[in-house]
Short mmCIF file of C-alpha atoms and ligand atoms in Angstrom, two decimals:
data_model
loop_
_atom_site.label_atom_id
_atom_site.label_comp_id
_atom_site.label_asym_id
_atom_site.label_seq_id
_atom_site.Cartn_x
_atom_site.Cartn_y
_atom_site.Cartn_z
CA MET A 14 -70.32 68.08 -141.07
CA ALA A 15 -68.48 64.85 -141.76
CA LYS A 16 -66.38 64.41 -144.83
CA ARG A 17 -69.00 62.87 -147.04
CA GLY A 18 -70.40 63.96 -150.33
CA ARG A 19 -67.93 64.29 -153.19
CA LYS A 20 -69.29 63.19 -156.44
CA SER A 21 -69.26 59.44 -155.90
CA GLU A 22 -72.13 59.27 -153.45
CA VAL A 23 -74.97 61.65 -153.99
CA ALA A 24 -77.71 59.15 -153.33
CA THR A 25 -79.81 61.65 -151.36
CA LEU A 26 -79.99 63.77 -154.46
CA ASP A 27 -80.94 61.09 -156.92
CA ILE A 28 -79.08 62.68 -159.82
CA PRO A 29 -75.95 61.45 -161.56
CA PRO A 30 -72.74 62.78 -159.98
CA GLU A 31 -71.63 64.55 -163.15
CA LYS A 32 -74.82 66.63 -162.98
CA VAL A 33 -73.88 68.08 -159.60
CA PRO A 34 -72.40 71.58 -160.01
CA THR A 35 -68.78 71.88 -158.89
CA HIS A 36 -69.12 75.56 -158.06
CA VAL A 37 -72.31 77.13 -156.72
CA ALA A 38 -72.48 80.89 -156.16
CA ILE A 39 -75.27 82.41 -154.09
CA ILE A 40 -76.58 85.95 -153.89
CA MET A 41 -77.94 85.74 -150.36
CA ASP A 42 -80.79 88.20 -150.75
CA GLY A 43 -83.92 88.99 -148.76
CA ASN A 44 -82.63 89.26 -145.19
CA GLY A 45 -84.22 92.67 -144.74
CA ARG A 46 -87.62 91.57 -146.04
CA TRP A 47 -87.45 88.41 -143.93
CA ALA A 48 -87.00 90.58 -140.83
CA LYS A 49 -89.64 93.11 -141.85
CA LYS A 50 -92.22 90.36 -142.30
CA ARG A 51 -91.60 89.45 -138.66
CA GLY A 52 -91.55 93.01 -137.34
CA LEU A 53 -87.83 92.72 -136.56
CA PRO A 54 -84.98 95.13 -137.31
CA ARG A 55 -83.08 94.49 -140.56
CA LEU A 56 -80.00 93.38 -138.68
CA ALA A 57 -81.97 90.52 -137.14
CA GLY A 58 -82.52 89.37 -140.71
CA HIS A 59 -78.81 89.52 -141.41
CA ARG A 60 -78.12 87.48 -138.27
CA ALA A 61 -80.70 84.88 -139.32
CA GLY A 62 -79.12 84.81 -142.76
CA THR A 63 -75.74 84.12 -141.25
CA GLU A 64 -77.18 81.28 -139.18
CA ASN A 65 -78.59 79.82 -142.36
CA LEU A 66 -75.15 79.56 -143.87
CA ARG A 67 -74.38 76.59 -141.64
CA ARG A 68 -77.25 74.61 -143.14
CA VAL A 69 -76.17 75.42 -146.66
CA LEU A 70 -72.54 74.55 -145.98
CA ARG A 71 -73.63 71.21 -144.64
CA ALA A 72 -75.80 70.63 -147.71
CA CYS A 73 -72.85 71.43 -150.00
CA VAL A 74 -70.74 68.76 -148.33
CA GLU A 75 -73.62 66.29 -148.34
CA PHE A 76 -74.36 66.77 -152.03
CA GLY A 77 -70.79 66.98 -153.25
CA VAL A 78 -70.58 70.65 -154.21
CA GLU A 79 -66.89 71.55 -154.00
CA ILE A 80 -66.94 75.35 -154.07
CA LEU A 81 -69.49 77.71 -152.57
CA THR A 82 -69.18 81.42 -153.29
CA ILE A 83 -71.43 83.69 -151.26
CA TYR A 84 -72.21 87.34 -151.89
CA ALA A 85 -72.11 88.87 -148.42
CA PHE A 86 -71.43 92.58 -149.02
CA SER A 87 -71.28 94.45 -152.30
CA THR A 88 -69.32 97.56 -153.20
CA GLU A 89 -72.75 99.23 -153.51
CA ASN A 90 -73.86 98.18 -150.02
CA TRP A 91 -71.72 101.02 -148.56
CA GLY A 92 -74.63 103.21 -149.63
CA ARG A 93 -76.87 101.77 -146.89
CA PRO A 94 -77.38 103.59 -143.57
CA GLU A 95 -74.24 103.62 -141.46
CA GLU A 96 -75.94 101.55 -138.74
CA GLU A 97 -76.61 98.71 -141.16
CA VAL A 98 -73.12 98.87 -142.68
CA SER A 99 -71.42 98.69 -139.28
CA GLY A 100 -73.85 95.95 -138.24
CA LEU A 101 -72.81 93.89 -141.25
CA MET A 102 -69.12 94.44 -140.42
CA ASN A 103 -69.78 93.28 -136.86
CA ILE A 104 -71.56 90.19 -138.11
CA LEU A 105 -68.51 89.22 -140.18
CA ARG A 106 -66.32 89.81 -137.13
CA ASP A 107 -68.57 87.67 -134.89
CA VAL A 108 -68.85 84.87 -137.42
CA ILE A 109 -65.08 84.54 -137.63
CA ASP A 110 -64.75 84.65 -133.83
CA ARG A 111 -67.48 82.09 -133.21
CA GLU A 112 -67.32 79.76 -136.19
CA LEU A 113 -63.75 79.64 -137.39
CA ASN A 114 -62.58 76.70 -135.30
CA GLU A 115 -65.61 74.65 -136.23
CA LEU A 116 -65.22 75.46 -139.94
CA ASN A 117 -61.58 74.54 -139.73
CA LYS A 118 -62.39 71.21 -138.06
CA GLU A 119 -64.91 70.49 -140.79
CA GLY A 120 -62.25 70.94 -143.42
CA VAL A 121 -63.62 74.15 -144.90
CA ARG A 122 -61.10 76.30 -146.72
CA LEU A 123 -61.98 79.99 -146.49
CA GLN A 124 -61.20 82.35 -149.31
CA HIS A 125 -62.16 85.94 -149.97
CA ILE A 126 -62.92 87.92 -153.11
CA GLY A 127 -63.24 91.68 -153.09
CA ASP A 128 -61.30 94.59 -151.68
CA LEU A 129 -60.22 94.38 -148.05
CA SER A 130 -58.46 97.73 -148.11
CA ARG A 131 -61.60 99.65 -147.11
CA ILE A 132 -62.33 97.33 -144.19
CA ASP A 133 -61.19 98.13 -140.63
CA PRO A 134 -57.58 96.95 -140.21
CA ASP A 135 -58.48 94.63 -137.30
CA LEU A 136 -61.24 92.97 -139.31
CA LYS A 137 -59.00 92.69 -142.33
CA GLU A 138 -56.38 91.03 -140.12
CA LYS A 139 -58.98 88.56 -138.83
CA VAL A 140 -60.03 87.64 -142.36
CA LEU A 141 -56.46 87.13 -143.53
CA LYS A 142 -55.67 84.98 -140.49
CA ALA A 143 -58.75 82.83 -141.10
CA ILE A 144 -57.72 82.34 -144.73
CA ASP A 145 -54.23 81.34 -143.67
CA LEU A 146 -55.43 78.98 -140.93
CA THR A 147 -57.68 77.04 -143.30
CA LYS A 148 -55.53 77.11 -146.44
CA ASP A 149 -54.73 73.37 -146.44
CA ASN A 150 -58.33 72.21 -145.92
CA ASP A 151 -59.93 70.39 -148.81
CA ASN A 152 -63.47 69.39 -147.88
CA LEU A 153 -65.13 72.51 -149.31
CA ILE A 154 -63.99 75.93 -150.46
CA LEU A 155 -66.08 78.71 -148.95
CA ASN A 156 -65.36 81.79 -150.99
CA VAL A 157 -66.75 84.92 -149.37
CA ALA A 158 -67.46 87.94 -151.58
CA PHE A 159 -67.17 90.82 -149.14
CA ASN A 160 -66.79 94.37 -150.37
CA TYR A 161 -66.99 92.74 -153.77
CA GLY A 162 -68.12 94.29 -157.03
CA GLY A 163 -67.76 92.72 -160.46
CA ARG A 164 -66.80 95.97 -162.14
CA ALA A 165 -64.30 96.86 -159.40
CA GLU A 166 -62.83 93.39 -159.88
CA ILE A 167 -62.36 93.92 -163.61
CA ILE A 168 -60.80 97.35 -163.03
CA HIS A 169 -58.43 95.80 -160.50
CA ALA A 170 -57.50 93.01 -162.92
CA VAL A 171 -56.78 95.48 -165.73
CA GLN A 172 -54.62 97.57 -163.40
CA GLU A 173 -52.64 94.50 -162.38
CA ILE A 174 -52.24 93.37 -165.98
CA VAL A 175 -50.87 96.77 -166.98
CA ARG A 176 -48.64 96.88 -163.92
CA ALA A 177 -47.20 93.49 -164.84
CA GLY A 178 -46.29 94.87 -168.27
CA HIS A 179 -48.31 92.48 -170.43
CA SER A 180 -48.40 93.27 -174.14
CA PRO A 181 -51.74 93.52 -176.02
CA GLU A 182 -51.07 90.17 -177.71
CA GLU A 183 -50.84 88.47 -174.33
CA ILE A 184 -54.37 89.49 -173.32
CA THR A 185 -56.51 86.36 -173.47
CA GLU A 186 -59.59 85.15 -171.61
CA GLU A 187 -57.34 82.95 -169.51
CA LEU A 188 -55.07 85.83 -168.60
CA ILE A 189 -57.96 88.08 -167.57
CA SER A 190 -59.56 85.26 -165.56
CA HIS A 191 -56.26 84.65 -163.82
CA TYR A 192 -56.03 88.29 -162.72
CA LEU A 193 -59.58 88.43 -161.34
CA TYR A 194 -60.10 87.98 -157.58
CA THR A 195 -61.33 84.47 -158.31
CA GLY A 196 -57.92 83.70 -159.82
CA ASP A 197 -57.74 80.12 -160.93
CA LEU A 198 -61.04 78.99 -159.37
CA PRO A 199 -63.37 77.47 -161.97
CA ASP A 200 -66.29 79.66 -163.06
CA PRO A 201 -69.57 79.12 -161.19
CA ASP A 202 -71.78 76.44 -162.73
CA LEU A 203 -74.88 77.59 -160.92
CA ILE A 204 -75.81 81.04 -159.60
CA VAL A 205 -78.67 81.18 -157.13
CA ARG A 206 -80.35 84.41 -156.06
CA THR A 207 -82.92 84.09 -153.31
CA SER A 208 -85.88 86.40 -152.64
CA GLY A 209 -87.28 86.54 -156.16
CA GLU A 210 -85.10 89.35 -157.51
CA LEU A 211 -84.02 88.74 -161.09
CA ARG A 212 -80.65 90.45 -161.40
CA LEU A 213 -76.95 89.94 -160.76
CA SER A 214 -76.30 93.20 -158.88
CA ASN A 215 -72.66 93.31 -160.00
CA PHE A 216 -71.89 89.74 -158.91
CA LEU A 217 -69.30 87.70 -160.86
CA ILE A 218 -70.19 89.47 -164.09
CA TRP A 219 -67.21 88.05 -166.00
CA GLN A 220 -67.32 84.57 -164.47
CA ALA A 221 -71.09 84.21 -164.97
CA ALA A 222 -70.82 84.14 -168.78
CA TYR A 223 -72.02 80.53 -169.01
CA ALA A 224 -73.48 79.93 -165.57
CA GLU A 225 -76.96 78.55 -165.11
CA TYR A 226 -79.29 80.74 -163.03
CA TYR A 227 -81.88 79.84 -160.44
CA PHE A 228 -84.15 82.32 -158.67
CA PRO A 229 -86.14 80.83 -155.79
CA GLU A 230 -88.79 83.04 -154.18
CA VAL A 231 -87.76 82.33 -150.58
CA TYR A 232 -85.79 84.85 -148.58
CA TRP A 233 -82.24 83.81 -147.77
CA PRO A 234 -82.84 82.86 -144.09
CA ASP A 235 -85.46 80.35 -145.31
CA PHE A 236 -83.28 78.79 -148.00
CA ASP A 237 -82.74 75.43 -146.30
CA ARG A 238 -81.39 72.04 -147.32
CA GLU A 239 -84.54 71.19 -149.23
CA GLU A 240 -84.40 74.47 -151.18
CA PHE A 241 -80.76 73.79 -151.96
CA ARG A 242 -81.64 70.30 -153.12
CA LYS A 243 -84.32 71.74 -155.41
CA ALA A 244 -81.76 74.14 -156.88
CA LEU A 245 -79.47 71.24 -157.69
CA LEU A 246 -82.32 69.27 -159.25
CA HIS A 247 -83.18 72.23 -161.49
CA PHE A 248 -79.53 72.51 -162.46
CA ALA A 249 -79.36 68.82 -163.33
CA ASP A 250 -82.20 69.34 -165.81
CA ARG A 251 -80.45 72.11 -167.70
CA ASP A 252 -78.88 71.51 -171.06
CA ARG A 253 -75.60 73.43 -171.19
CA ARG A 254 -74.68 73.97 -174.82
CA TYR A 255 -72.04 76.73 -174.69
CA GLY A 256 -73.17 78.01 -178.06
CA ARG A 257 -72.73 74.67 -179.75
CA LEU A 258 -75.33 72.17 -180.97
CA LYS A 259 -76.17 69.02 -179.12
C1 IPE B 23 -79.06 90.62 -148.51
O1 IPE B 23 -80.23 90.98 -147.88
C2 IPE B 23 -77.85 90.84 -147.64
C3 IPE B 23 -77.05 92.01 -148.02
C4 IPE B 23 -77.20 92.75 -149.06
C5 IPE B 23 -75.97 92.35 -147.12
P1 IPE B 23 -80.83 92.44 -148.05
O2 IPE B 23 -80.33 93.28 -146.91
O3 IPE B 23 -80.53 92.98 -149.37
O4 IPE B 23 -82.36 92.16 -147.87
P2 IPE B 23 -83.55 92.87 -148.66
O5 IPE B 23 -83.25 92.72 -150.12
O6 IPE B 23 -83.57 94.28 -148.23
O7 IPE B 23 -84.75 92.11 -148.24
C1 IPE B 24 -76.85 92.09 -153.59
O1 IPE B 24 -78.04 92.34 -152.94
C2 IPE B 24 -75.71 92.10 -152.63
C3 IPE B 24 -75.69 91.01 -151.64
C4 IPE B 24 -76.55 90.05 -151.52
C5 IPE B 24 -74.58 91.07 -150.72
P1 IPE B 24 -78.66 93.81 -152.82
O2 IPE B 24 -79.91 93.66 -152.05
O3 IPE B 24 -77.64 94.75 -152.30
O4 IPE B 24 -78.93 94.17 -154.33
P2 IPE B 24 -79.99 95.15 -154.99
O5 IPE B 24 -79.80 96.49 -154.36
O6 IPE B 24 -81.34 94.59 -154.71
O7 IPE B 24 -79.65 95.12 -156.44
MG1 MG B 25 -81.49 92.93 -151.13
#
């Protein structure tokens, strides 16, 4: 993944640079169904989904997307069978072990949103180290939502605001945004959910207020460069009015 892309040269896309979303957020859904269709265990689907991330990261750099947020594990996913939950934890562990150096070389800056306090201490340590190692990279921000829930995030923000002693008059949209896990990251321009499901499932519920949505039918492991390109083309066609008139 060479340092290409950025908004000056998106020739492969054939859309004007200002129509490329700065921040894309993806609900990586359909791993289980992908596996089932092939007679494989669900975890094989999660592994395939993880493999697919590489392709999508590369496409982000190629097309000039600056921030990619991925929904990897929700606060509700704890309700799955213990075998699947621990499998997903192990996948995160393996990905960091196997891919971190490469990601670092490619200039990817890792960030995390969600609550790490319920994660095994060794895994939490790994995540924090990876974030620290890559903090000065500037080719692409990969923001991983792991043990993330939009409502939990808002509760956490409110708790922090109260703890900091803010007065009612100080509560503004900017202040709340600042206290969310996403902090000062810009809101997502485009939210993609693969696998044909038409819901947010507690993902970025505050930040999504004016996002554009795109729901391809393909399962996440099949969402390749071409699918990503199609998503960006759809986005480029949207007319974002923010409540105003043209
Ligand atoms: C998305 O795939 C990944 C996670 C939620 C961790 P699913 O596991 O939800 O796959 P389906 O929706 O059952 O096909
Ligand atoms: C959302 O997908 C969470 C992630 C992709 C990590 P789910 O598969 O958990 O969502 P529901 O249950 O279909 O709403
Ligand atoms: Mg699902």
